[in-house]
Short mmCIF file of C-alpha atoms in Angstrom, two decimals:
data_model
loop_
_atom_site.label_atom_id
_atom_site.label_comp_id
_atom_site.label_asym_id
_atom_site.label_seq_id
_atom_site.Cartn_x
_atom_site.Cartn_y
_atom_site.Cartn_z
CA UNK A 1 -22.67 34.88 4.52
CA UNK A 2 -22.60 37.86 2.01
CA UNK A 3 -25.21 38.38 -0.80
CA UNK A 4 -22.40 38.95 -3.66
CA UNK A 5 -20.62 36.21 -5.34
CA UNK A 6 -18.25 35.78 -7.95
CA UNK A 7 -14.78 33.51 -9.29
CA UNK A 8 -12.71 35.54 -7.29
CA UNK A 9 -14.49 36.49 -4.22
CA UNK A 10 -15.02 32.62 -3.82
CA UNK A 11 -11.29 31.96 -3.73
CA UNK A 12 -11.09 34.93 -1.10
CA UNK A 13 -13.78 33.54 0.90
CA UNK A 14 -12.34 29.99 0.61
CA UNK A 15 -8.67 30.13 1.87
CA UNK A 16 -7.22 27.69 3.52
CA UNK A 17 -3.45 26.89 4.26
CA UNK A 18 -2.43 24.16 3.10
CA UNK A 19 0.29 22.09 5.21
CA UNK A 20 0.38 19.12 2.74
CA UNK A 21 1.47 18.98 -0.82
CA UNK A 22 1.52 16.09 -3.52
CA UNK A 23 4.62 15.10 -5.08
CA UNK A 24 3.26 16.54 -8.49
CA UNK A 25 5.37 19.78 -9.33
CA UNK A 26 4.29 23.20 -9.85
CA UNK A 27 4.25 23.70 -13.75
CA UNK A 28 6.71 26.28 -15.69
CA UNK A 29 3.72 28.26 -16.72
CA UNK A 30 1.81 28.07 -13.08
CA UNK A 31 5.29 29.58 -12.26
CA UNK A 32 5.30 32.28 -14.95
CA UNK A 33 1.51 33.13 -13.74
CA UNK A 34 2.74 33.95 -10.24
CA UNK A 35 5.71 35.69 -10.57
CA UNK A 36 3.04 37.83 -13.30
CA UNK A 37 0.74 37.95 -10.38
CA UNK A 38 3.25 39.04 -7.86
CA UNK A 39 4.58 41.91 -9.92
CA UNK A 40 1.39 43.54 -10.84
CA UNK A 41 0.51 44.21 -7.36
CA UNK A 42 0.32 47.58 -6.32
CA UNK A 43 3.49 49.17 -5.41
CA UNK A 44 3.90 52.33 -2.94
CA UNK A 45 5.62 55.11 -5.28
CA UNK A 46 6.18 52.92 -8.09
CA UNK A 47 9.33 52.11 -5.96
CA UNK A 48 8.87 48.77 -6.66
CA UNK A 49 10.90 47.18 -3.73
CA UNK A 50 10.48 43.58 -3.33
CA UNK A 51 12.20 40.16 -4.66
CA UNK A 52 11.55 36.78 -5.29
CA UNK A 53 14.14 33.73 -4.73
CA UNK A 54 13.07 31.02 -5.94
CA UNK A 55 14.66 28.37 -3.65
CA UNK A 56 15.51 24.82 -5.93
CA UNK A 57 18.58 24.16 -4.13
CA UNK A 58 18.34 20.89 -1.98
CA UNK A 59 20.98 21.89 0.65
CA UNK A 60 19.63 25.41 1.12
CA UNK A 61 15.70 24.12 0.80
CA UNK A 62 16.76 21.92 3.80
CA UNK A 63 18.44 24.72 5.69
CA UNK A 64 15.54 26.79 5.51
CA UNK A 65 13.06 23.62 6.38
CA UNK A 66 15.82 23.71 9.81
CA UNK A 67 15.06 26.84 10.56
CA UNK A 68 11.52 26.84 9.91
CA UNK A 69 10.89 23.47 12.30
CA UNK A 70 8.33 22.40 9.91
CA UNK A 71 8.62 19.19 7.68
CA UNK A 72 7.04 20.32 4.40
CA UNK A 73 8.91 23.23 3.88
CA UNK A 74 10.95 22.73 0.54
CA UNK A 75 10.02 19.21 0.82
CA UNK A 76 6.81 18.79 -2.18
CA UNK A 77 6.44 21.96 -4.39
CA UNK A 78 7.99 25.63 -5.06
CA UNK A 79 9.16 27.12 -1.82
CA UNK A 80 9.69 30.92 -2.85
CA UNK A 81 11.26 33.46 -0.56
CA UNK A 82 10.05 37.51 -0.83
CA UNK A 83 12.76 40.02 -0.27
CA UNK A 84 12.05 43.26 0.98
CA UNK A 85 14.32 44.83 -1.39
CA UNK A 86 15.70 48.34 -1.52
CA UNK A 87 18.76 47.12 -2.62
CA UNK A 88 18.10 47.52 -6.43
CA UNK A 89 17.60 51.06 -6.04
CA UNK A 90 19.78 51.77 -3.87
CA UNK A 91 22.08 50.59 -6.52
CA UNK A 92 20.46 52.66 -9.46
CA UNK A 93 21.30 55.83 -7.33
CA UNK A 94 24.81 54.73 -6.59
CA UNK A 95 25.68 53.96 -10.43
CA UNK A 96 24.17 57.54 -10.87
CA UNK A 97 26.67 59.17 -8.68
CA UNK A 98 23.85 60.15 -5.93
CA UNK A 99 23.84 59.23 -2.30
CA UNK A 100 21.10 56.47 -0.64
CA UNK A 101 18.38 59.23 0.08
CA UNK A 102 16.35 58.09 2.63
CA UNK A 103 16.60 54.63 2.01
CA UNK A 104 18.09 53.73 5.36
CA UNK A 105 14.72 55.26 7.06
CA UNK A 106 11.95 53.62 8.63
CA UNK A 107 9.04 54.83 6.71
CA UNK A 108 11.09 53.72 3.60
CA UNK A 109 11.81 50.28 5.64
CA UNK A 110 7.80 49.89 6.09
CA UNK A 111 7.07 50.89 2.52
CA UNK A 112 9.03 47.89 1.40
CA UNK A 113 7.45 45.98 3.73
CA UNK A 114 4.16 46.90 2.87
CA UNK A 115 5.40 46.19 -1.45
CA UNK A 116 6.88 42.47 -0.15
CA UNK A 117 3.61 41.51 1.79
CA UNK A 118 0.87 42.99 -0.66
CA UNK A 119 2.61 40.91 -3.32
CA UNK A 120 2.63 37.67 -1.35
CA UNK A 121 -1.11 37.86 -1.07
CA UNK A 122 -1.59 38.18 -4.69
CA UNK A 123 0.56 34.91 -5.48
CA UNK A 124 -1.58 33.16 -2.75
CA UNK A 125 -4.70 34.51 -4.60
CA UNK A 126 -3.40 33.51 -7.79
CA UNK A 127 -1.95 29.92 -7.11
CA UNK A 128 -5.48 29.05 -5.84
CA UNK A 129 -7.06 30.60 -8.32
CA UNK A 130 -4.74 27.62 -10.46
CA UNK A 131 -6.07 24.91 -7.94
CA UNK A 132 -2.72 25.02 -5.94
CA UNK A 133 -2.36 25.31 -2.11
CA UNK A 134 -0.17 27.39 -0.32
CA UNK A 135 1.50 28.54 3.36
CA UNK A 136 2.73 31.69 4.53
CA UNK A 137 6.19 30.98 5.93
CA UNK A 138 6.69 33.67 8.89
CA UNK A 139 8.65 30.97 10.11
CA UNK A 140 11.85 31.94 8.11
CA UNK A 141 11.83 35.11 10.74
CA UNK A 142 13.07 32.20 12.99
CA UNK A 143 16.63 33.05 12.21
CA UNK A 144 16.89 36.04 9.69
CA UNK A 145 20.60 36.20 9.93
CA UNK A 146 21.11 32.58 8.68
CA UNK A 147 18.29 32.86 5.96
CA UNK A 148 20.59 36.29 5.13
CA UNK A 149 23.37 34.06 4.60
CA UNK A 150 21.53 30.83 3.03
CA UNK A 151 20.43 33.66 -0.02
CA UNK A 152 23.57 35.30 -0.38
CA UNK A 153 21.27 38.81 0.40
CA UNK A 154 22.91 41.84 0.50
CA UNK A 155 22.41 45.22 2.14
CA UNK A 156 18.71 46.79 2.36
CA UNK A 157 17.64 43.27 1.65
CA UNK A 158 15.37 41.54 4.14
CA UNK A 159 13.99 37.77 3.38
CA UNK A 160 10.43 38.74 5.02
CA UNK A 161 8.31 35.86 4.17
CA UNK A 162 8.50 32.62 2.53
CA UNK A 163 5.49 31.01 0.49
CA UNK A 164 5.49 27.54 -0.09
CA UNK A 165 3.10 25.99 -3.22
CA UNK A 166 2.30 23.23 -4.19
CA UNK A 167 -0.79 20.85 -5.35
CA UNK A 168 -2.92 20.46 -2.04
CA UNK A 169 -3.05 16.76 -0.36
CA UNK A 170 -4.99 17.53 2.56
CA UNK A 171 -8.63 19.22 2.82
CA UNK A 172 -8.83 21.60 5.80
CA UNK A 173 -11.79 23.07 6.93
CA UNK A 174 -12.81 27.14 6.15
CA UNK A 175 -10.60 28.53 10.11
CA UNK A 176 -13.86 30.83 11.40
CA UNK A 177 -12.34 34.16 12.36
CA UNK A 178 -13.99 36.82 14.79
CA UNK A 179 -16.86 38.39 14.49
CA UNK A 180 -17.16 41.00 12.31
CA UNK A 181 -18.19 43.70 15.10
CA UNK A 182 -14.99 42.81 16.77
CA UNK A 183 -12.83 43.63 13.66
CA UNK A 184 -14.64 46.09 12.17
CA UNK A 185 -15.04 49.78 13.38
CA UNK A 186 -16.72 53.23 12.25
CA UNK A 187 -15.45 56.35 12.94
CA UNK A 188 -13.11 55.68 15.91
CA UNK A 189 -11.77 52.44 18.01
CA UNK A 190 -14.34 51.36 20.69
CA UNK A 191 -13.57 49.37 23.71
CA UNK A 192 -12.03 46.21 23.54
CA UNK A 193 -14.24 42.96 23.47
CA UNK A 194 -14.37 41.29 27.02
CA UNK A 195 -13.48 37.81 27.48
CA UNK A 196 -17.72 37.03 28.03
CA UNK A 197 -18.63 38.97 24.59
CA UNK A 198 -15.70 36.62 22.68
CA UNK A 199 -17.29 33.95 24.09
CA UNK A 200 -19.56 32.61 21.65
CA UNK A 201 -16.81 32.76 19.22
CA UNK A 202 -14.73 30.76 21.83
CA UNK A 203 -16.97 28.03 21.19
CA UNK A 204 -17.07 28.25 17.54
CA UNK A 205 -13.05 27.79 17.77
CA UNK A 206 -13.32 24.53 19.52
CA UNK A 207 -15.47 22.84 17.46
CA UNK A 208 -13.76 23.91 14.42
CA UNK A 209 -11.91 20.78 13.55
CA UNK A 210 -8.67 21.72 11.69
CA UNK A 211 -8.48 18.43 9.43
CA UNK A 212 -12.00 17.25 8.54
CA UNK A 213 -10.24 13.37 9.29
CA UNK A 214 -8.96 14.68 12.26
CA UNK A 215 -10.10 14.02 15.98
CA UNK A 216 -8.31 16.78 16.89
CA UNK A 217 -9.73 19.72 18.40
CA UNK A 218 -8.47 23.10 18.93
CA UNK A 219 -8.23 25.23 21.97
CA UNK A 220 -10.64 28.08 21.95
CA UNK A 221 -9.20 32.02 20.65
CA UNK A 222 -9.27 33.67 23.76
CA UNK A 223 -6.90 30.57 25.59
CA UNK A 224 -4.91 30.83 23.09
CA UNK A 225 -3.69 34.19 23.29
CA UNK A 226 -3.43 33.68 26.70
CA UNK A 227 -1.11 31.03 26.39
CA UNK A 228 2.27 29.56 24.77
CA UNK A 229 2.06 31.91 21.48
CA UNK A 230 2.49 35.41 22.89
CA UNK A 231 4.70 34.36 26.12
CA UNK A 232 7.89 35.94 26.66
CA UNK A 233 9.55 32.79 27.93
CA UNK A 234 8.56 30.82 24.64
CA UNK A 235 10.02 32.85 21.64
CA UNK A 236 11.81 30.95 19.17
CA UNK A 237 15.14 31.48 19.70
CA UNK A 238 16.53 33.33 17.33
CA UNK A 239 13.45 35.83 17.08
CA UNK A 240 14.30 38.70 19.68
CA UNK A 241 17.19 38.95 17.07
CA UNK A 242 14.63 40.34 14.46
CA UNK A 243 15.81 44.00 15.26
CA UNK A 244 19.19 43.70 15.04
CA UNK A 245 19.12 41.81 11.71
CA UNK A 246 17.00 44.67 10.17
CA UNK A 247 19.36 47.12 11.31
CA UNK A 248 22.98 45.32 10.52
CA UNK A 249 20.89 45.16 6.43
CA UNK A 250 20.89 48.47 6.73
CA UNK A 251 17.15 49.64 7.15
CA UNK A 252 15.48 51.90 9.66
CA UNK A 253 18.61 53.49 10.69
CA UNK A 254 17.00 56.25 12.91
CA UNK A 255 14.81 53.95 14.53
CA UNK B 1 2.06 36.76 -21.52
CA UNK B 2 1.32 34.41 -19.52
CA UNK B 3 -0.14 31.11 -20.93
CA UNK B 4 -2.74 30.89 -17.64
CA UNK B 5 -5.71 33.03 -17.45
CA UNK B 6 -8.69 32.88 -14.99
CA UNK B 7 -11.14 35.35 -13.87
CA UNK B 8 -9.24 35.77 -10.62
CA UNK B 9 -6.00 36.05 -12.65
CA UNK B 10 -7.01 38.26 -15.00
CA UNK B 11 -8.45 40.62 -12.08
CA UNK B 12 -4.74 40.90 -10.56
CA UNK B 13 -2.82 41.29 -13.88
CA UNK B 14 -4.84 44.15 -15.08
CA UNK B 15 -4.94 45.87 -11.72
CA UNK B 16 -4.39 49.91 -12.17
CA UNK B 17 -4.76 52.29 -9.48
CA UNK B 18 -8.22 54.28 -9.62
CA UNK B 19 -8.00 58.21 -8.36
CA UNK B 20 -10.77 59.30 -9.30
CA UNK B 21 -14.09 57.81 -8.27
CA UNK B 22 -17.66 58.74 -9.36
CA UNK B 23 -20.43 59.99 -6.63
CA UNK B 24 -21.73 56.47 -6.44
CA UNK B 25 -21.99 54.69 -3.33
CA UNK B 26 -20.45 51.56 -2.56
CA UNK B 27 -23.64 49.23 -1.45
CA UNK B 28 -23.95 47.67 1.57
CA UNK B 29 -23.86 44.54 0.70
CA UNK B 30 -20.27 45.35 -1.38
CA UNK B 31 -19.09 46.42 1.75
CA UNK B 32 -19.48 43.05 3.45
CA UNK B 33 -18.28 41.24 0.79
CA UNK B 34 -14.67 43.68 1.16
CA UNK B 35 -15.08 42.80 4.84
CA UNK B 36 -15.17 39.26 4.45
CA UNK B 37 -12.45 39.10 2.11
CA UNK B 38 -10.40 40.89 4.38
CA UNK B 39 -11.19 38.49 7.22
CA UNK B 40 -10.20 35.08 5.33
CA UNK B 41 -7.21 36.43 4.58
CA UNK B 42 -4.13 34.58 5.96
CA UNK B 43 -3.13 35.44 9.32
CA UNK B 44 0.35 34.85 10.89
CA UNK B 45 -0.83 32.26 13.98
CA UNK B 46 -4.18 33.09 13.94
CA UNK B 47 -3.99 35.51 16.03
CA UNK B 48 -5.76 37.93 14.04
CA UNK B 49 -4.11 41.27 13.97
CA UNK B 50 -5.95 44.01 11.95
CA UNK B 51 -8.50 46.02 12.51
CA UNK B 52 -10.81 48.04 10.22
CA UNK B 53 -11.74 51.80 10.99
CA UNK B 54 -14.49 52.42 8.23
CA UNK B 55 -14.67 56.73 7.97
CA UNK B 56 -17.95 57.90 7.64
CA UNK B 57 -17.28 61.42 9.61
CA UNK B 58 -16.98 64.32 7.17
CA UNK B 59 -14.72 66.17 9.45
CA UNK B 60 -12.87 63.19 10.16
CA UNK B 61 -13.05 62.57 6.42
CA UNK B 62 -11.40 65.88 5.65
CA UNK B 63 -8.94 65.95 8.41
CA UNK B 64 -7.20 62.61 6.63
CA UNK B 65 -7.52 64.30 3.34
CA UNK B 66 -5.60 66.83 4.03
CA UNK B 67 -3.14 64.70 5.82
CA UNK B 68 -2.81 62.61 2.76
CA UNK B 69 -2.36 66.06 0.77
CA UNK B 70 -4.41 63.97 -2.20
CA UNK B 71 -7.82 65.66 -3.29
CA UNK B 72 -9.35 62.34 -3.85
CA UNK B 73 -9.08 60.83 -0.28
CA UNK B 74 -12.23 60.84 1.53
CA UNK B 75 -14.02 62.46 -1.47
CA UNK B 76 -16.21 59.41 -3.63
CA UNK B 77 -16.50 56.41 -2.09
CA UNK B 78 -15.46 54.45 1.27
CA UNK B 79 -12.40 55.47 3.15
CA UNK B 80 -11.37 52.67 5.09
CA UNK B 81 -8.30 52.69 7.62
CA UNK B 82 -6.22 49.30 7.90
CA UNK B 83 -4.89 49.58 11.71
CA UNK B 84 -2.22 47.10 13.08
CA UNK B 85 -3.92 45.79 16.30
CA UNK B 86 -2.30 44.11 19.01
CA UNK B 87 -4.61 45.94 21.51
CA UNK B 88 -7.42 43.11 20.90
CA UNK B 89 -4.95 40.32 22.02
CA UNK B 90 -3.17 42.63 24.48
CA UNK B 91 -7.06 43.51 25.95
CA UNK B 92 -7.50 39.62 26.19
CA UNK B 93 -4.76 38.64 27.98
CA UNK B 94 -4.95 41.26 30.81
CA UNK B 95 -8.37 40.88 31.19
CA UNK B 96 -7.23 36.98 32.19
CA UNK B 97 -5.04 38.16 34.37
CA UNK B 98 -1.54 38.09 32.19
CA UNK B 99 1.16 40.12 30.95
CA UNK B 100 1.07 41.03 27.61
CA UNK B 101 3.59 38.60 26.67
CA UNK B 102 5.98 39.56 23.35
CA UNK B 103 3.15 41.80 21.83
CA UNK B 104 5.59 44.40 22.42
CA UNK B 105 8.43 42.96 20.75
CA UNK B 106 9.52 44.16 17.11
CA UNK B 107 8.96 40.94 15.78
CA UNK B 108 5.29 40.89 17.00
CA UNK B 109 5.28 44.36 15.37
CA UNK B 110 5.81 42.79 11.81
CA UNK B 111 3.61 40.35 12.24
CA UNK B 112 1.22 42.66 12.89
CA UNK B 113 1.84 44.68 9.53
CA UNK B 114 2.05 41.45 7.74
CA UNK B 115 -1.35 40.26 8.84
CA UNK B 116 -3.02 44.09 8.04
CA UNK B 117 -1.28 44.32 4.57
CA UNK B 118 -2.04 40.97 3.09
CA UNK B 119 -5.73 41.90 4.33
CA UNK B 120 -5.48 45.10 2.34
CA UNK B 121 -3.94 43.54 -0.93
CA UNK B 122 -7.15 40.65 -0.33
CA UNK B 123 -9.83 43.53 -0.01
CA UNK B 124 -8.29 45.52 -3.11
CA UNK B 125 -8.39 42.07 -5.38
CA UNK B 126 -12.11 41.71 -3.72
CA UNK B 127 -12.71 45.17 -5.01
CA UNK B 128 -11.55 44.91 -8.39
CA UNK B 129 -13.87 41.40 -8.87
CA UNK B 130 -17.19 43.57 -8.24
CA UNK B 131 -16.01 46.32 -10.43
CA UNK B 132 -14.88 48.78 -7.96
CA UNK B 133 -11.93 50.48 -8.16
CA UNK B 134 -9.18 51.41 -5.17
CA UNK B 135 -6.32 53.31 -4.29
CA UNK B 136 -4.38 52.43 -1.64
CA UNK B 137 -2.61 55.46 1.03
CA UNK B 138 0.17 54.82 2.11
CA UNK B 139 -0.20 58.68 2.07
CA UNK B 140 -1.47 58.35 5.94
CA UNK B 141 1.75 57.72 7.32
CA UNK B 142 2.67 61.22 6.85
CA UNK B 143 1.59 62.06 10.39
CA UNK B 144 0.39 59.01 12.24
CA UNK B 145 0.36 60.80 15.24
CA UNK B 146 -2.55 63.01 13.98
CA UNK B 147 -4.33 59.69 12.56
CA UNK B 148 -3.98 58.32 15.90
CA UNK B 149 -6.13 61.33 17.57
CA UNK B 150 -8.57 61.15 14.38
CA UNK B 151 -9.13 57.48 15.05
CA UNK B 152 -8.84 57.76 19.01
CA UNK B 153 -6.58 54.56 18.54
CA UNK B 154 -5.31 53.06 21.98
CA UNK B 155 -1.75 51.54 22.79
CA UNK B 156 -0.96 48.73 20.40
CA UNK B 157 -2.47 50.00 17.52
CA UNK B 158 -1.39 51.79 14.13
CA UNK B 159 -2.92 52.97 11.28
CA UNK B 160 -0.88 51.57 8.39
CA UNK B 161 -2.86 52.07 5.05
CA UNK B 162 -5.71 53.63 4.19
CA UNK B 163 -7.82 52.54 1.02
CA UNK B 164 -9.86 54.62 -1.00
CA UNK B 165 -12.93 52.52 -2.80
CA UNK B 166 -15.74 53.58 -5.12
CA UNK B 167 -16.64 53.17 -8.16
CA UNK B 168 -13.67 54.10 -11.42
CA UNK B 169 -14.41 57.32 -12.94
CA UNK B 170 -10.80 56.75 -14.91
CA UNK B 171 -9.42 54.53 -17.03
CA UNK B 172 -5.80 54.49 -16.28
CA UNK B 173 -3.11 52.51 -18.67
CA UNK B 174 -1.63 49.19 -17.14
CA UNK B 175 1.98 50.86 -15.11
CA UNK B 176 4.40 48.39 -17.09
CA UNK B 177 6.69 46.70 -14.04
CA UNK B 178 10.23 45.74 -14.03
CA UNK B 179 11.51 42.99 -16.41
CA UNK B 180 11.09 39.51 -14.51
CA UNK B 181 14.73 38.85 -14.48
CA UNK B 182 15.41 41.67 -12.32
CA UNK B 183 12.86 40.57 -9.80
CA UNK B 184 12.82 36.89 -9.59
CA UNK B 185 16.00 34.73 -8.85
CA UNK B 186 17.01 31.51 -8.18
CA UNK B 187 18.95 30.08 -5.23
CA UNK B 188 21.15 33.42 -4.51
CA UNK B 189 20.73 37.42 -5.16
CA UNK B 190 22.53 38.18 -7.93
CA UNK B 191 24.39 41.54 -8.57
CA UNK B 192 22.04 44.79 -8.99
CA UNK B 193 21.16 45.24 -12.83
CA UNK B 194 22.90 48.32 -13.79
CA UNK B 195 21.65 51.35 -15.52
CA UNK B 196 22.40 50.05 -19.10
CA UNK B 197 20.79 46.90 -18.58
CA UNK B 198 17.65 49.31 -17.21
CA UNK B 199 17.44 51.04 -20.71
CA UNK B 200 15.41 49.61 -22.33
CA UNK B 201 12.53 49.04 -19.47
CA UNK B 202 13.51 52.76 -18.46
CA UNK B 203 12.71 53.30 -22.55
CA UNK B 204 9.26 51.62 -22.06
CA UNK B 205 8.32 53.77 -18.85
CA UNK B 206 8.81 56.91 -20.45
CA UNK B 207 6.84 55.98 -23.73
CA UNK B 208 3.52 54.76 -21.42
CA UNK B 209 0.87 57.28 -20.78
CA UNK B 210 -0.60 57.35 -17.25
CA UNK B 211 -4.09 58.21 -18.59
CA UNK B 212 -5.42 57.07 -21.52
CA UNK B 213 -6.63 61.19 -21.97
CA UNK B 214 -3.75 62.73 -21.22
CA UNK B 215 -0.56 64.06 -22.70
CA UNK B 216 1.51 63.87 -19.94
CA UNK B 217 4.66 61.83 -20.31
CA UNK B 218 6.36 60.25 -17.14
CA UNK B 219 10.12 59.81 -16.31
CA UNK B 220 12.21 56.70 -16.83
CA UNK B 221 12.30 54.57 -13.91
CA UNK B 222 15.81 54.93 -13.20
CA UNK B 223 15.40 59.20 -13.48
CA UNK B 224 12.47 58.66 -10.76
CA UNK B 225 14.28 56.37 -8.47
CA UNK B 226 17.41 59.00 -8.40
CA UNK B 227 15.29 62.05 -8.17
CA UNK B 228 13.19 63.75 -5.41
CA UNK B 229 11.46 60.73 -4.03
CA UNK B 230 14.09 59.31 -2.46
CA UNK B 231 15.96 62.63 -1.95
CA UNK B 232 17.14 63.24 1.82
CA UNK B 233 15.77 66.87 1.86
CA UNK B 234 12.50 66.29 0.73
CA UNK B 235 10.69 63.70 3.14
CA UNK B 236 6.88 64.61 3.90
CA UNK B 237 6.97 66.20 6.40
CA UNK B 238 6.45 64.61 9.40
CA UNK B 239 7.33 60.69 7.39
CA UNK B 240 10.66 61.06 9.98
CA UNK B 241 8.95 60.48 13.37
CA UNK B 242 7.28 57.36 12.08
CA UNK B 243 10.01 55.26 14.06
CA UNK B 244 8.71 57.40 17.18
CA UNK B 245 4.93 57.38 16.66
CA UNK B 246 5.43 53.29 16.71
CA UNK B 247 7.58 53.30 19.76
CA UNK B 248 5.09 55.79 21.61
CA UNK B 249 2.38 53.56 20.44
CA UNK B 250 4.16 50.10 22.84
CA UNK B 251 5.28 48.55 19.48
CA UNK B 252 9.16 47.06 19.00
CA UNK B 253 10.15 48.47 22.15
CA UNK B 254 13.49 45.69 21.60
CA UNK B 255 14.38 47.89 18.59
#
C-alpha cells in the first residue's frame, strides 16, 4: 500500500473500532498516558479549550449508554467524554474584570471544536499504541441537552464526543475506504465521482466482512448513502435539537 | 511523566509546532503515506466526509498566504487544505435519484468537521513519525469565502484547516499545557480554577522560551487569555462572517 513504514504509521494504517471490550480495566498509568496524550495535541491559539470527564459513575455511565442505544457504552472499560470547553476562559476573563470577548462567536465555537476533536484522535492513537481498542461516541449528540445535564456542564461547554477504551475482545477487519482519487484533490475540487466510477469500490464494500467470524455482509457505499443514514425521516430523535443546545450553552451567538 | 512510553507515544508527547521549514521536498512516497493515514482515520458512520485539496499552484499558493497573513504558509513544503465534504455523499444520492436527506442539517455539519479534524490530527502524528514537521492553519478561516473561489469548492463543502508540512528547519521548546487537574474530571465539571490557583502554571508559561535561540519571553497564560485574542474589537478581519460563509455554503441551514 505505501512504501514507508514505521511503529506509528502502522497503528495509523491499522485502525479499527472496536465494539467489544474485555472485562480487564484500563490501568492508572494507561490512564495517565492518555490524558498526557490528549493534552499535548495541538491547540488553535494556545487557547487550549477542551475537557475531559471521565465518566465512573454507574447511574450516569448507564444514562449515557440510554442515550447512546448501544450496549457497550460504559459497560467494559473507561468511557471518557470531551468537552468543548470555553468555559475556563471565559472564567479567567471574568475573575479579571474583562467582558467574554468573542467567545460567544462562531469561529471561536469551531476553534474549540477543532481543539476537542484533534485531541480525541490523539487518545485513539495513543490507547492503541498501548494495545487498547477504542470507539468514537458521536452517539452522545443523540440528546446533548440530557448529556448537559448528566455532567453537570455549564455555559460555553459542549460534551462533543465520547471515547470509549478498553482491552479489545473482538478482531475486526481493516474497513477499506474510497479510493484515493476520490478523496484526494490538486489545485481545485473536480467533479464529483458518478455512481459507475464508485463502483468498483462498491464491490470492495460488500465483501468486506465487518467481523472476520461473521457471515454478515455489508451493503455496498454508494446504497448506503442512499439509504436510512442520511434520511430526513430517520434522525434520532433528539438530533435536530443539536442547534438549539449549542446556542442555549452559549456558543455561536451570531450564527 | 508518564510511566508508558512507545514510539507512537513519544511522537505525540513531544509534538511542537514547526514554522519554519527547509527547501526540501516532501517525497512522494511521504505524501502517500500522510494520505493514507488520513484515510484510516475514524469516520463518524462511514460516511467519509473530508476531502483533501493538495496546493501545488504558486498563485494559488500565495493567494492563501496572504490570507493566512503568516510568511511561512505555502512557502517550504506541502500545503494541504482539509475541506468538510458533504458534496461527495450529496453528489451520490442525487445522482440515484434522492434528496439530499439531513446533509444539510447542523448536526450533519459537525459531523462533517469531526470526521476532517480527526483526519488532520492523524496526518500531523503521521508526519511527525517520518520526521517531518507541521503547522496546522486554522489561519484559513479568516476569509473562507476567498478560499472557497481559490479552491473552486461547490455547495457542501468547506475548507476548515490547512496544514503546512516539510521538513523542521526549527527546533521549538515543548509549549508546557495546563495542569491535568484543570482539564480532566471525574463524573461532573467542577468550578473554573481561579486565577490564584493559575499562578503557578501562569509562572511556568512565562519562564519557557518559544525557541530554543531566542530571547523572547511570552505572557502568562492567564495575561494571554484576557488580552487581545479574545478581545471583541480585534477579530481578523473577516473571522465574523464565518457563520454566513457556512450557511451560503447549504451547511446547518436548522441553525
Amino acid at each position: 500500500m505505501t512504501a514507508i513504514h514505521n511503529e506509528t504509521l502502522d497503528h495509523i494504517f491499522n485502525h479499527k473500532t472496536i465494539r467489544k471490550f474485555k472485562p480487564t480495566a484500563v490501568t492508572p498509568d494507561q490512564l495517565t498516558a492518555l490524558y498526557h496524550a490528549a493534552q499535548q495535541t495541538p491547540t488553535s491559539m494556545f487557547l487550549q479549550q477542551f475537557s475531559i470527564v471521565r465518566v465512573t459513575d454507574e447511574t450516569k455511565r448507564a444514562q449515557i449508554r440510554e442515550i447512546c442505544g448501544q450496549d457497550y457504552v460504559g459497560a467494559e472499560g473507561e468511557l471518557l467524554i470531551f468537552v468543548v470547553d470555553l468555559h475556563r476562559n471565559a472564567a479567567i476573563r471574568e475573575q479579571l474584570g474583562n467582558d467574554i470577548g468573542r467567545l460567544d462567536k462562531t469561529d471561536l465555537f469551531l476553534q474549540g471544536v477543532e481543539d476537542t476533536t484533534l485531541a480525541v484522535q490523539n487518545t485513539v492513537t495513543a490507547a492503541e499504541s498501548m494495545g487498547l481498542g477504542t470507539v468514537i461516541l458521536g452517539s452522545i449528540q443523540n440528546d446533548l441537552a440530557q448529556m448537559v445535564k448528566i455532567l453537570a456542564l455549564p455555559s460555553l461547554t459542549l460534551p462533543l464526543l465520547g471515547l470509549q477504551v478498553g482491552v479489545p475482545d473482538q478482531k475486526p477487519q481493516l474497513k477499506p475506504r474510497l479510493p484515493q482519487q476520490f478523496v484526494v484533490f490538486e489545485n481545485t475540487y473536480p467533479k464529483a465521482p458518478t455512481i459507475s466510477e464508485l463502483a468498483p469500490y462498491d464491490q470492495v464494500v460488500t465483501t468486506y466482512y465487518d467481523l472476520r467470524d461473521s457471515n454478515r455482509r455489508i451493503d455496498s457505499f454508494t446504497h448506503q448513502i442512499n439509504g436510512a443514514k442520511l434520511a430526513r425521516d430517520k434522525s434520532p430523535k433528539l438530533r435536530h435539537e443539536i442547534a438549539q443546545v449549542i446556542k442555549q450553552q452559549g456558543f455561536a451567538q451570531d450564527f
